[in-house]
Amino acid sequence: TMILALLRPMANIATTIYIVLFALYFFLRLLFGDSLWWLSLVNTFTYIVFIPVMILLPITLLLRDSRGVALLLPVILVR
């Protein structure tokens, strides 16, 4: 239980940071498309953007963190 007590806040912080950055990426992609060179570069490697979901989702499920799962669900549905 000591490990879970340490892992839960770290997973919450990681999930929150990932969701904020993903929302920013998604908003910029809708707004600008590929017109900005750096956004076009990110779009080229967009599959890498979804790798954290494959790491964070099992962790949040193991921790039974419904907030984390609820935050990651829209990312899974967008893909």
PDB file of C-alpha atoms in Angstrom:
ATOM      1  CA  THR A   1       0.000   0.000   0.000  1.00  0.00           C
ATOM      2  CA  MET A   2       3.001   2.296   0.452  1.00  0.00           C
ATOM      3  CA  ILE A   3       3.812   1.954  -3.237  1.00  0.00           C
ATOM      4  CA  LEU A   4       0.214   2.723  -4.202  1.00  0.00           C
ATOM      5  CA  ALA A   5       0.242   5.768  -1.943  1.00  0.00           C
ATOM      6  CA  LEU A   6       3.266   7.063  -3.863  1.00  0.00           C
ATOM      7  CA  LEU A   7       2.108   5.975  -7.292  1.00  0.00           C
ATOM      8  CA  ARG A   8      -1.380   7.506  -7.154  1.00  0.00           C
ATOM      9  CA  PRO A   9      -0.293  11.196  -6.945  1.00  0.00           C
ATOM     10  CA  MET A  10       2.400  10.637  -9.573  1.00  0.00           C
ATOM     11  CA  ALA A  11      -0.131   9.038 -11.919  1.00  0.00           C
ATOM     12  CA  ASN A  12      -2.590  11.892 -11.329  1.00  0.00           C
ATOM     13  CA  ILE A  13       0.049  14.516 -12.111  1.00  0.00           C
ATOM     14  CA  ALA A  14       1.272  12.650 -15.200  1.00  0.00           C
ATOM     15  CA  THR A  15      -2.278  12.181 -16.481  1.00  0.00           C
ATOM     16  CA  THR A  16      -3.155  15.836 -15.923  1.00  0.00           C
ATOM     17  CA  ILE A  17      -0.019  17.078 -17.685  1.00  0.00           C
ATOM     18  CA  TYR A  18      -0.592  14.694 -20.594  1.00  0.00           C
ATOM     19  CA  ILE A  19      -4.240  15.737 -20.995  1.00  0.00           C
ATOM     20  CA  VAL A  20      -3.386  19.459 -20.924  1.00  0.00           C
ATOM     21  CA  LEU A  21      -0.650  19.020 -23.542  1.00  0.00           C
ATOM     22  CA  PHE A  22      -2.840  16.789 -25.699  1.00  0.00           C
ATOM     23  CA  ALA A  23      -5.715  19.289 -25.553  1.00  0.00           C
ATOM     24  CA  LEU A  24      -3.312  22.056 -26.578  1.00  0.00           C
ATOM     25  CA  TYR A  25      -2.013  19.933 -29.477  1.00  0.00           C
ATOM     26  CA  PHE A  26      -5.542  19.032 -30.589  1.00  0.00           C
ATOM     27  CA  PHE A  27      -6.735  22.655 -30.420  1.00  0.00           C
ATOM     28  CA  LEU A  28      -3.715  23.913 -32.377  1.00  0.00           C
ATOM     29  CA  ARG A  29      -4.181  21.172 -34.963  1.00  0.00           C
ATOM     30  CA  LEU A  30      -7.825  22.157 -35.457  1.00  0.00           C
ATOM     31  CA  LEU A  31      -6.931  25.833 -35.610  1.00  0.00           C
ATOM     32  CA  PHE A  32      -3.829  25.769 -37.823  1.00  0.00           C
ATOM     33  CA  GLY A  33      -3.681  22.333 -39.456  1.00  0.00           C
ATOM     34  CA  ASP A  34      -0.248  21.865 -41.017  1.00  0.00           C
ATOM     35  CA  SER A  35       0.437  25.547 -41.708  1.00  0.00           C
ATOM     36  CA  LEU A  36       3.018  25.877 -38.901  1.00  0.00           C
ATOM     37  CA  TRP A  37       6.228  23.922 -39.515  1.00  0.00           C
ATOM     38  CA  TRP A  38       6.638  22.723 -35.923  1.00  0.00           C
ATOM     39  CA  LEU A  39       3.024  21.600 -35.718  1.00  0.00           C
ATOM     40  CA  SER A  40       3.464  19.780 -39.000  1.00  0.00           C
ATOM     41  CA  LEU A  41       6.485  18.017 -37.509  1.00  0.00           C
ATOM     42  CA  VAL A  42       4.439  16.943 -34.486  1.00  0.00           C
ATOM     43  CA  ASN A  43       1.673  15.738 -36.831  1.00  0.00           C
ATOM     44  CA  THR A  44       4.214  13.633 -38.696  1.00  0.00           C
ATOM     45  CA  PHE A  45       5.003  11.732 -35.513  1.00  0.00           C
ATOM     46  CA  THR A  46       1.513  11.851 -34.051  1.00  0.00           C
ATOM     47  CA  TYR A  47       1.516   8.153 -33.174  1.00  0.00           C
ATOM     48  CA  ILE A  48       4.177   8.971 -30.560  1.00  0.00           C
ATOM     49  CA  VAL A  49       1.718  11.389 -28.938  1.00  0.00           C
ATOM     50  CA  PHE A  50      -0.547   8.430 -28.101  1.00  0.00           C
ATOM     51  CA  ILE A  51       2.139   6.254 -26.459  1.00  0.00           C
ATOM     52  CA  PRO A  52       1.589   7.728 -22.968  1.00  0.00           C
ATOM     53  CA  VAL A  53      -2.043   6.555 -23.104  1.00  0.00           C
ATOM     54  CA  MET A  54      -0.835   2.965 -23.363  1.00  0.00           C
ATOM     55  CA  ILE A  55       1.240   3.527 -20.221  1.00  0.00           C
ATOM     56  CA  LEU A  56      -1.111   5.741 -18.187  1.00  0.00           C
ATOM     57  CA  LEU A  57      -4.360   3.879 -18.841  1.00  0.00           C
ATOM     58  CA  PRO A  58      -3.266   0.532 -17.331  1.00  0.00           C
ATOM     59  CA  ILE A  59      -1.771   2.366 -14.346  1.00  0.00           C
ATOM     60  CA  THR A  60      -4.975   4.301 -13.723  1.00  0.00           C
ATOM     61  CA  LEU A  61      -7.022   1.125 -14.099  1.00  0.00           C
ATOM     62  CA  LEU A  62      -4.802  -0.734 -11.616  1.00  0.00           C
ATOM     63  CA  LEU A  63      -5.081   2.153  -9.173  1.00  0.00           C
ATOM     64  CA  ARG A  64      -8.848   2.239  -9.719  1.00  0.00           C
ATOM     65  CA  ASP A  65      -8.589   5.946 -10.417  1.00  0.00           C
ATOM     66  CA  SER A  66     -11.864   6.820 -12.115  1.00  0.00           C
ATOM     67  CA  ARG A  67     -10.772  10.437 -12.626  1.00  0.00           C
ATOM     68  CA  GLY A  68      -7.696   9.341 -14.571  1.00  0.00           C
ATOM     69  CA  VAL A  69      -9.677   6.930 -16.714  1.00  0.00           C
ATOM     70  CA  ALA A  70     -12.293   9.603 -17.391  1.00  0.00           C
ATOM     71  CA  LEU A  71      -9.588  12.042 -18.475  1.00  0.00           C
ATOM     72  CA  LEU A  72      -7.913   9.515 -20.781  1.00  0.00           C
ATOM     73  CA  LEU A  73     -11.124   8.255 -22.357  1.00  0.00           C
ATOM     74  CA  PRO A  74     -11.579  11.206 -24.770  1.00  0.00           C
ATOM     75  CA  VAL A  75      -7.997  10.771 -25.984  1.00  0.00           C
ATOM     76  CA  ILE A  76      -8.716   7.140 -26.779  1.00  0.00           C
ATOM     77  CA  LEU A  77     -11.931   8.080 -28.585  1.00  0.00           C
ATOM     78  CA  VAL A  78     -10.218  10.829 -30.636  1.00  0.00           C
ATOM     79  CA  ARG A  79      -7.636   8.429 -31.943  1.00  0.00           C
TER      80      ARG A  79
END
